[in-house]
CSV table of C-alpha atoms and ligand atoms in Angstrom, one decimal:
chain,number,residue,atom,x,y,z
A,21,UNK,CA,0.0,0.0,0.0
A,22,UNK,CA,1.6,3.1,-1.2
A,23,UNK,CA,-0.1,5.3,1.5
A,24,UNK,CA,2.2,3.8,4.1
A,25,UNK,CA,5.4,4.4,2.1
A,26,UNK,CA,8.0,6.4,4.0
A,27,UNK,CA,9.7,9.3,2.3
A,28,UNK,CA,13.4,8.8,1.5
A,29,UNK,CA,14.5,12.1,2.9
A,30,UNK,CA,17.4,11.9,5.4
A,31,UNK,CA,15.5,14.2,7.7
A,32,UNK,CA,13.0,11.5,8.3
A,33,UNK,CA,15.6,9.2,10.0
A,34,UNK,CA,14.3,10.2,13.5
A,35,UNK,CA,10.8,9.7,12.7
A,36,UNK,CA,11.5,6.4,11.1
A,37,UNK,CA,13.0,5.2,14.3
A,38,UNK,CA,9.6,5.6,15.9
A,39,UNK,CA,8.4,3.0,13.7
A,40,UNK,CA,5.0,4.3,12.6
A,41,UNK,CA,5.5,8.0,12.1
A,42,UNK,CA,6.5,9.6,8.9
A,43,UNK,CA,7.3,13.3,8.2
A,44,UNK,CA,4.0,13.6,6.3
A,45,UNK,CA,1.9,12.0,9.0
A,46,UNK,CA,3.6,14.4,11.5
A,47,UNK,CA,2.9,17.3,9.2
A,48,UNK,CA,-0.7,16.4,8.6
A,49,UNK,CA,-1.4,15.4,12.3
A,50,UNK,CA,-1.8,11.8,11.9
A,51,UNK,CA,-2.6,10.7,8.5
A,52,UNK,CA,-0.5,10.3,5.3
A,53,UNK,CA,-0.6,13.1,2.8
A,54,UNK,CA,-0.9,11.7,-0.7
A,55,UNK,CA,1.1,13.6,-3.3
A,56,UNK,CA,-0.8,13.7,-6.6
A,57,UNK,CA,0.8,15.2,-9.8
A,58,UNK,CA,-2.0,16.7,-11.9
A,59,UNK,CA,-1.6,17.0,-15.8
A,60,UNK,CA,-4.7,18.7,-17.1
A,61,UNK,CA,-3.4,18.6,-20.6
A,62,UNK,CA,-5.2,19.8,-23.7
A,63,UNK,CA,-8.7,20.5,-24.8
A,64,UNK,CA,-11.4,19.6,-22.4
A,65,UNK,CA,-8.8,17.8,-20.2
A,66,UNK,CA,-8.6,20.8,-17.8
A,67,UNK,CA,-12.4,21.1,-17.4
A,68,UNK,CA,-12.8,17.5,-16.5
A,69,UNK,CA,-9.8,17.4,-14.2
A,70,UNK,CA,-11.3,20.5,-12.2
A,71,UNK,CA,-14.4,18.4,-11.6
A,72,UNK,CA,-12.4,15.3,-10.7
A,73,UNK,CA,-10.4,17.2,-8.1
A,74,UNK,CA,-13.5,18.8,-6.7
A,75,UNK,CA,-14.9,15.3,-6.0
A,76,UNK,CA,-11.6,13.9,-4.8
A,77,UNK,CA,-11.3,16.8,-2.3
A,78,UNK,CA,-14.9,16.4,-1.1
A,79,UNK,CA,-14.5,12.6,-0.7
A,80,UNK,CA,-11.1,12.7,0.9
A,81,UNK,CA,-12.3,15.2,3.5
A,82,UNK,CA,-15.3,13.1,4.4
A,83,UNK,CA,-13.1,10.1,4.9
A,84,UNK,CA,-10.3,11.9,6.6
A,85,UNK,CA,-7.8,11.4,3.9
A,86,UNK,CA,-5.2,14.1,2.9
A,87,UNK,CA,-4.3,14.7,-0.6
A,88,UNK,CA,-2.0,17.3,-2.0
A,89,UNK,CA,-2.2,18.3,-5.8
A,90,UNK,CA,0.6,19.7,-7.9
A,91,UNK,CA,-0.2,20.9,-11.3
A,92,UNK,CA,2.1,20.4,-14.3
A,93,UNK,CA,1.6,22.4,-17.5
A,94,UNK,CA,2.3,19.8,-20.2
A,95,UNK,CA,0.5,19.3,-23.5
A,96,UNK,CA,-0.1,21.0,-26.8
A,97,UNK,CA,-0.1,24.6,-25.6
A,98,UNK,CA,3.2,24.3,-23.7
A,99,UNK,CA,4.7,22.5,-26.8
A,100,UNK,CA,3.6,25.3,-29.2
A,101,UNK,CA,5.1,27.9,-26.7
A,102,UNK,CA,8.4,26.3,-25.8
A,103,UNK,CA,8.9,23.2,-28.1
A,104,UNK,CA,9.1,21.1,-25.0
A,105,UNK,CA,6.8,18.1,-24.6
A,106,UNK,CA,7.8,16.3,-21.5
A,107,UNK,CA,11.5,16.9,-20.4
A,108,UNK,CA,13.3,13.9,-18.6
A,109,UNK,CA,13.6,16.1,-15.6
A,110,UNK,CA,9.8,16.2,-15.3
A,111,UNK,CA,9.6,12.5,-15.6
A,112,UNK,CA,12.0,12.2,-12.7
A,113,UNK,CA,9.9,14.6,-10.7
A,114,UNK,CA,6.8,12.5,-11.4
A,115,UNK,CA,8.5,9.5,-10.0
A,116,UNK,CA,8.3,11.2,-6.6
A,117,UNK,CA,4.6,11.3,-6.4
A,118,UNK,CA,2.1,8.8,-5.2
A,119,UNK,CA,0.1,8.9,-8.4
A,120,UNK,CA,-0.6,11.0,-11.5
A,121,UNK,CA,-4.0,12.3,-12.5
A,122,UNK,CA,-4.1,13.1,-16.3
A,123,UNK,CA,-6.8,14.9,-18.3
A,124,UNK,CA,-6.3,14.5,-22.0
A,125,UNK,CA,-3.6,14.8,-24.5
A,126,UNK,CA,-4.1,16.0,-28.2
A,127,UNK,CA,-4.1,19.4,-29.7
A,128,UNK,CA,-5.6,20.4,-33.1
A,129,UNK,CA,-2.6,22.4,-34.1
A,130,UNK,CA,-0.1,19.7,-33.4
A,131,UNK,CA,0.4,16.8,-35.8
A,132,UNK,CA,-1.1,13.5,-34.4
A,133,UNK,CA,1.5,11.3,-32.8
A,134,UNK,CA,3.8,14.0,-31.5
A,135,UNK,CA,2.2,14.6,-28.2
A,136,UNK,CA,0.9,11.0,-27.9
A,137,UNK,CA,4.4,9.7,-28.3
A,138,UNK,CA,6.2,12.5,-26.4
A,139,UNK,CA,3.9,12.7,-23.4
A,140,UNK,CA,1.4,9.8,-22.9
A,141,UNK,CA,3.5,6.9,-24.2
A,142,UNK,CA,6.7,8.4,-22.8
A,143,UNK,CA,5.2,8.4,-19.3
A,144,UNK,CA,3.6,5.0,-19.7
A,145,UNK,CA,7.1,3.6,-20.8
A,146,UNK,CA,9.5,5.4,-18.6
A,147,UNK,CA,7.4,5.0,-15.4
A,148,UNK,CA,7.0,1.3,-16.4
A,149,UNK,CA,3.3,1.5,-16.1
A,150,UNK,CA,3.1,-2.0,-17.8
A,151,UNK,CA,-0.7,-2.5,-17.1
A,152,UNK,CA,-3.5,-0.5,-18.7
A,153,UNK,CA,-6.5,-1.4,-16.6
A,154,UNK,CA,-9.9,-0.7,-18.2
A,155,UNK,CA,-13.0,-1.6,-16.3
A,156,UNK,CA,-16.1,-1.9,-18.4
A,157,UNK,CA,-19.3,-1.4,-16.3
A,158,UNK,CA,-22.6,-0.2,-17.5
A,159,UNK,CA,-23.8,2.0,-14.7
A,160,UNK,CA,-27.5,2.1,-13.9
A,161,UNK,CA,-29.4,4.6,-16.0
A,162,UNK,CA,-26.8,4.7,-18.7
A,163,UNK,CA,-27.9,4.0,-22.3
A,164,UNK,CA,-26.1,1.3,-24.1
A,165,UNK,CA,-26.4,0.8,-27.8
A,166,UNK,CA,-26.7,-3.0,-27.2
A,167,UNK,CA,-30.4,-3.7,-27.1
A,168,UNK,CA,-31.8,-5.6,-24.0
A,169,UNK,CA,-28.5,-5.4,-22.0
A,170,UNK,CA,-28.7,-4.1,-18.5
A,171,UNK,CA,-26.0,-3.4,-15.8
A,172,UNK,CA,-25.8,-7.0,-14.8
A,173,UNK,CA,-24.8,-8.0,-18.3
A,174,UNK,CA,-22.0,-5.5,-18.9
A,175,UNK,CA,-19.4,-5.7,-16.1
A,176,UNK,CA,-16.0,-6.9,-17.1
A,177,UNK,CA,-12.3,-5.7,-17.0
A,178,UNK,CA,-9.7,-5.5,-19.7
A,179,UNK,CA,-6.1,-5.8,-18.7
A,180,UNK,CA,-4.1,-4.4,-21.5
A,181,UNK,CA,-0.4,-4.8,-21.7
A,182,UNK,CA,1.0,-1.3,-21.8
A,183,UNK,CA,4.7,-1.3,-22.4
A,184,UNK,CA,5.4,-3.5,-25.4
A,185,UNK,CA,3.8,-5.0,-28.6
A,186,UNK,CA,3.4,-2.7,-31.5
A,187,UNK,CA,3.7,0.4,-29.3
A,188,UNK,CA,7.5,0.2,-28.9
A,189,UNK,CA,7.7,2.4,-32.0
A,190,UNK,CA,10.3,0.2,-33.8
A,191,UNK,CA,10.3,-0.7,-37.5
A,192,UNK,CA,11.7,0.6,-40.7
A,193,UNK,CA,10.9,1.8,-44.2
A,194,UNK,CA,12.4,0.0,-47.1
A,195,UNK,CA,12.4,1.9,-50.5
A,196,UNK,CA,10.5,4.7,-48.9
A,197,UNK,CA,8.5,6.8,-51.5
A,198,UNK,CA,8.9,4.3,-54.3
A,199,UNK,CA,6.3,1.9,-55.6
A,200,UNK,CA,8.3,-0.9,-54.0
A,201,UNK,CA,8.0,0.6,-50.6
A,202,UNK,CA,7.7,-1.6,-47.6
A,203,UNK,CA,7.0,-0.4,-44.0
A,204,UNK,CA,7.7,-2.8,-41.2
A,205,UNK,CA,6.4,-2.2,-37.7
A,206,UNK,CA,7.7,-4.4,-35.0
A,207,UNK,CA,5.7,-6.0,-32.2
A,208,UNK,CA,7.8,-6.9,-29.3
A,209,UNK,CA,6.7,-9.4,-26.8
A,210,UNK,CA,9.2,-10.3,-24.1
A,211,UNK,CA,8.7,-13.3,-21.8
A,212,UNK,CA,9.3,-11.1,-18.8
A,213,UNK,CA,7.0,-8.4,-20.1
A,214,UNK,CA,4.2,-10.9,-21.0
A,215,UNK,CA,4.6,-12.8,-17.6
A,216,UNK,CA,4.4,-9.7,-15.4
A,217,UNK,CA,1.2,-8.6,-17.3
A,218,UNK,CA,-0.3,-12.0,-17.0
A,219,UNK,CA,0.6,-12.2,-13.3
A,220,UNK,CA,-1.3,-8.9,-12.6
A,221,UNK,CA,-4.3,-10.3,-14.6
A,222,UNK,CA,-4.4,-13.5,-12.6
A,223,UNK,CA,-4.0,-11.7,-9.3
A,224,UNK,CA,-6.6,-9.2,-10.3
A,225,UNK,CA,-9.1,-11.8,-11.3
A,226,UNK,CA,-8.7,-13.5,-8.0
A,227,UNK,CA,-9.1,-10.3,-6.0
A,228,UNK,CA,-12.1,-9.3,-8.1
A,229,UNK,CA,-13.6,-12.7,-7.2
A,230,UNK,CA,-16.6,-12.3,-9.5
A,231,UNK,CA,-16.6,-15.3,-11.9
A,232,UNK,CA,-13.0,-16.1,-11.4
A,233,UNK,CA,-12.6,-16.3,-15.1
A,234,UNK,CA,-9.6,-15.0,-17.1
A,235,UNK,CA,-9.7,-15.0,-20.7
A,236,UNK,CA,-6.6,-14.5,-23.0
A,237,UNK,CA,-7.4,-12.5,-26.1
A,238,UNK,CA,-5.1,-12.9,-29.1
A,239,UNK,CA,-4.7,-14.1,-32.6
A,240,UNK,CA,-2.9,-17.4,-32.3
A,241,UNK,CA,-4.1,-18.5,-35.8
A,242,UNK,CA,-2.2,-15.7,-37.5
A,243,UNK,CA,0.3,-14.0,-35.1
A,244,UNK,CA,2.2,-17.3,-34.7
A,245,UNK,CA,5.2,-15.9,-32.9
A,246,UNK,CA,3.7,-13.3,-30.6
A,247,UNK,CA,0.7,-15.2,-29.5
A,248,UNK,CA,2.5,-18.5,-29.3
A,249,UNK,CA,4.5,-16.9,-26.5
A,250,UNK,CA,1.4,-15.3,-24.9
A,251,UNK,CA,-0.5,-18.6,-25.0
A,252,UNK,CA,2.5,-20.8,-23.6
A,253,UNK,CA,3.1,-18.2,-20.8
A,254,UNK,CA,-0.7,-18.1,-20.0
A,255,UNK,CA,-1.1,-21.8,-19.9
A,256,UNK,CA,2.0,-22.2,-17.7
A,257,UNK,CA,0.9,-19.5,-15.2
A,258,UNK,CA,-2.6,-21.0,-15.1
A,259,UNK,CA,-1.2,-24.0,-13.4
A,260,UNK,CA,-0.3,-21.8,-10.3
A,261,UNK,CA,-4.0,-20.4,-10.2
A,262,UNK,CA,-6.2,-23.5,-9.9
A,263,UNK,CA,-9.0,-21.3,-8.5
A,264,UNK,CA,-9.1,-19.3,-11.7
A,265,UNK,CA,-10.9,-20.8,-14.8
A,266,UNK,CA,-9.0,-19.8,-17.9
A,267,UNK,CA,-9.8,-19.7,-21.5
A,268,UNK,CA,-8.7,-18.2,-24.9
A,269,UNK,CA,-10.5,-16.2,-27.5
A,270,UNK,CA,-9.3,-14.8,-30.7
A,271,UNK,CA,-9.6,-10.9,-30.9
A,272,UNK,CA,-12.0,-10.8,-33.7
A,273,UNK,CA,-14.3,-13.3,-32.1
A,274,UNK,CA,-14.0,-11.3,-28.8
A,275,UNK,CA,-15.4,-8.2,-30.7
A,276,UNK,CA,-18.3,-10.2,-31.8
A,277,UNK,CA,-19.1,-11.5,-28.3
A,278,UNK,CA,-18.6,-8.1,-26.7
A,279,UNK,CA,-21.5,-6.9,-28.7
A,280,UNK,CA,-23.6,-10.2,-28.6
A,281,UNK,CA,-22.9,-11.6,-25.2
A,282,UNK,CA,-20.8,-9.2,-23.0
A,283,UNK,CA,-22.1,-11.1,-19.9
A,284,UNK,CA,-19.8,-13.9,-20.9
A,285,UNK,CA,-16.7,-11.8,-19.8
A,286,UNK,CA,-15.1,-11.4,-16.4
A,287,UNK,CA,-11.5,-10.4,-16.9
A,288,UNK,CA,-9.7,-10.3,-20.3
A,289,UNK,CA,-6.0,-10.0,-20.7
A,290,UNK,CA,-4.3,-9.0,-24.1
A,291,UNK,CA,-1.5,-7.2,-25.7
A,292,UNK,CA,-1.2,-3.5,-26.1
A,293,UNK,CA,-2.6,-3.0,-29.7
A,294,UNK,CA,-5.6,-5.4,-29.3
A,295,UNK,CA,-6.2,-3.9,-25.8
A,296,UNK,CA,-6.3,-0.4,-27.4
A,297,UNK,CA,-8.9,-1.5,-30.0
A,298,UNK,CA,-11.2,-3.6,-28.0
A,299,UNK,CA,-11.4,-1.0,-25.1
A,300,UNK,CA,-12.9,1.6,-27.4
A,301,UNK,CA,-15.5,-0.9,-28.5
A,302,UNK,CA,-15.9,-1.7,-24.8
A,303,UNK,CA,-16.2,2.0,-23.9
A,304,UNK,CA,-19.1,2.3,-26.3
A,305,UNK,CA,-21.1,-0.5,-24.8
A,306,UNK,CA,-20.7,0.9,-21.3
A,307,UNK,CA,-22.2,4.2,-22.5
A,308,UNK,CA,-19.4,6.1,-24.3
A,309,UNK,CA,-16.2,7.9,-23.7
A,310,UNK,CA,-17.9,10.2,-21.3
A,311,UNK,CA,-18.0,7.5,-18.7
A,312,UNK,CA,-14.9,5.2,-19.5
A,313,UNK,CA,-11.9,5.5,-17.1
A,314,UNK,CA,-8.7,3.7,-17.1
A,315,UNK,CA,-5.4,3.4,-15.2
A,316,UNK,CA,-1.8,3.1,-16.4
A,317,UNK,CA,-0.5,0.9,-13.6
A,318,UNK,CA,3.0,0.2,-12.3
A,319,UNK,CA,2.1,-2.1,-9.3
A,320,UNK,CA,5.6,-1.2,-7.8
A,321,UNK,CA,5.7,2.4,-8.9
A,322,UNK,CA,3.8,5.5,-9.8
A,323,UNK,CA,0.5,4.9,-11.6
A,324,UNK,CA,-1.4,7.3,-13.8
A,325,UNK,CA,-5.2,7.6,-14.1
A,326,UNK,CA,-7.1,9.1,-17.0
A,327,UNK,CA,-10.4,9.3,-18.7
A,328,UNK,CA,-9.8,7.2,-21.7
A,329,UNK,CA,-11.4,9.6,-24.3
A,330,UNK,CA,-9.5,12.3,-26.0
A,331,UNK,CA,-9.2,16.1,-25.7
A,332,UNK,CA,-12.4,16.8,-27.6
A,333,UNK,CA,-11.3,20.1,-29.1
A,334,UNK,CA,-14.8,21.0,-30.5
A,335,UNK,CA,-16.2,21.0,-26.9
A,336,UNK,CA,-13.4,22.8,-25.2
A,337,UNK,CA,-14.3,25.7,-23.0
A,338,UNK,CA,-18.1,25.1,-23.4
A,339,UNK,CA,-18.7,23.5,-20.1
A,340,UNK,CA,-20.6,20.6,-21.8
A,341,UNK,CA,-18.1,17.8,-21.6
A,342,UNK,CA,-19.0,14.8,-19.3
A,343,UNK,CA,-16.6,14.8,-16.4
A,344,UNK,CA,-17.7,11.4,-15.1
A,345,UNK,CA,-14.9,9.5,-16.8
A,346,UNK,CA,-12.3,11.8,-15.0
A,347,UNK,CA,-14.2,11.4,-11.8
A,348,UNK,CA,-14.2,7.7,-12.1
A,349,UNK,CA,-10.5,7.7,-12.9
A,350,UNK,CA,-10.1,9.5,-9.6
A,351,UNK,CA,-11.9,6.6,-7.9
A,352,UNK,CA,-9.6,4.1,-9.6
A,353,UNK,CA,-6.6,6.1,-8.3
A,354,UNK,CA,-7.8,5.9,-4.7
A,355,UNK,CA,-8.4,2.2,-5.1
A,356,UNK,CA,-4.8,1.7,-6.4
A,357,UNK,CA,-3.5,3.8,-3.4
A,358,UNK,CA,-5.3,1.4,-1.1
A,359,UNK,CA,-8.1,3.6,-0.1
A,360,UNK,CA,-10.9,1.3,-1.3
A,361,UNK,CA,-13.7,2.7,0.9
A,362,UNK,CA,-13.4,6.2,-0.5
A,363,UNK,CA,-12.9,4.8,-4.0
A,364,UNK,CA,-16.2,2.9,-3.7
A,365,UNK,CA,-18.0,6.0,-2.3
A,366,UNK,CA,-17.0,8.0,-5.4
A,367,UNK,CA,-18.0,5.3,-7.7
A,368,UNK,CA,-21.4,4.8,-5.9
A,369,UNK,CA,-22.0,8.6,-6.1
A,370,UNK,CA,-21.3,8.6,-9.7
A,371,UNK,CA,-23.7,5.7,-10.2
A,372,UNK,CA,-26.3,7.6,-8.3
A,373,UNK,CA,-25.9,10.6,-10.6
A,374,UNK,CA,-26.2,8.4,-13.7
A,375,UNK,CA,-29.2,6.6,-12.4
A,376,UNK,CA,-31.2,9.6,-11.0
A,377,UNK,CA,-30.0,12.7,-12.9
A,378,UNK,CA,-28.2,12.5,-16.2
A,379,UNK,CA,-30.3,12.4,-19.4
A,380,UNK,CA,-27.3,11.2,-21.5
A,381,UNK,CA,-23.6,10.6,-21.2
A,382,UNK,CA,-22.8,12.6,-24.3
A,383,UNK,CA,-21.3,16.2,-24.3
A,384,UNK,CA,-24.1,18.8,-24.4
A,385,UNK,CA,-26.9,16.3,-23.9
A,386,UNK,CA,-26.4,15.5,-20.1
A,387,UNK,CA,-29.1,18.0,-19.0
A,388,UNK,CA,-26.4,19.6,-16.9
A,389,UNK,CA,-23.2,21.4,-17.4
A,390,UNK,CA,-19.7,19.9,-16.7
A,391,UNK,CA,-19.6,21.9,-13.5
A,392,UNK,CA,-23.1,20.8,-12.5
A,393,UNK,CA,-22.2,17.1,-12.9
A,394,UNK,CA,-19.3,17.5,-10.6
A,395,UNK,CA,-21.5,19.2,-8.0
A,396,UNK,CA,-24.1,16.4,-8.3
A,397,UNK,CA,-21.5,13.8,-7.6
A,398,UNK,CA,-20.2,15.8,-4.6
A,399,UNK,CA,-23.9,16.0,-3.4
A,400,UNK,CA,-24.4,12.3,-3.9
A,401,UNK,CA,-21.3,11.6,-1.7
A,402,UNK,CA,-23.6,12.8,1.1
B,113,IPM,C1,-5.5,5.1,-25.5
B,113,IPM,C2,-5.2,6.0,-26.6
B,113,IPM,C3,-3.7,6.1,-26.8
B,113,IPM,C4,-3.2,4.6,-27.1
B,113,IPM,C5,-3.2,7.0,-27.9
B,113,IPM,C6,-3.6,8.5,-27.7
B,113,IPM,C7,-1.6,7.0,-28.0
B,113,IPM,O1,-5.8,5.7,-27.8
B,113,IPM,O2,-5.1,5.5,-24.4
B,113,IPM,O3,-6.1,4.2,-25.7
B,113,IPM,O4,-3.3,4.2,-28.3
B,113,IPM,O5,-2.8,4.0,-26.2
B,114,MN,MN1,-7.1,4.1,-27.5
């Protein structure tokens, strides 16, 4: 539990001797002060993050939890102004926080790929956030495009590998610009990288304790190197988890079932690229990007939580974007920090708001402004 982590400053030596006190607990009169780095980012990112922090502050106060927020000005505007995206020194500073809370990355004036690679992927990779955790849950009152499906049918979690696969950005052009051009993009799957992701997925399935079912999603019939490794590693690890039922599905079939029978799923584990694609499909069946949250997790380090949607430039500054995905990302952050009770309180408050207040999850159609939705969640916290 990161909350109990002792700071590594020398000055803490005396306090450490006491065995239970840290400098932070001393400063805050008894409880640990969580240090959160906030990266509001681009577009509607800052608007949803303001609501997320509003809810986090209210919930933490209610539960007697101390949280301190430090804002970082990273994203498209800063890049345009200074040419800097995310300097290594900032990455090192971010390592000293308990968690990172991210709004959105992507700017209409910046060519796609630059900020994504220079900021989002850079942080995921350098902080070794090797898990991308994406819960897919249809909250009460939320419209799903899948006919006849209710909250009890849509409640599963995708564990996406987040540091390897096609995302390593390696490859080459051969004969670039000629009719004989060939572009090669490498998917890297290391045994260690796959094993640590699978281990997280097995442990997560056990802890979740819903159906105790873990499904490997791949493409063993075509990707005969990558998914040969994944499948071997999966089957070997399954022997250590006799309480977990395992099975395998091709990624294309998974897409089909996600629409037809989402109730079949409990926990899915897959590689980076397939995980990226199926979680957009999954986000739609849970009610859209306005409600879908995710965590980039380093179980031994600093994790980063974000609404999984983009920066939505056309809605920027209009106070119409749905902040619930950011609010739910805040709940996931607390859960990862070991504060499950307050994490649950936020999620329950969000569910109360979706079931009793919001007309739609879509920007501009909620029946309330961004700010009002934040207020409603605070109110529902009681
Ligand atoms: C996501 C996004 C990112 C990804 C992009 C912005 C690089 O789509 O978080 O799913 O592909 O991982
Ligand atoms: Mn994506």
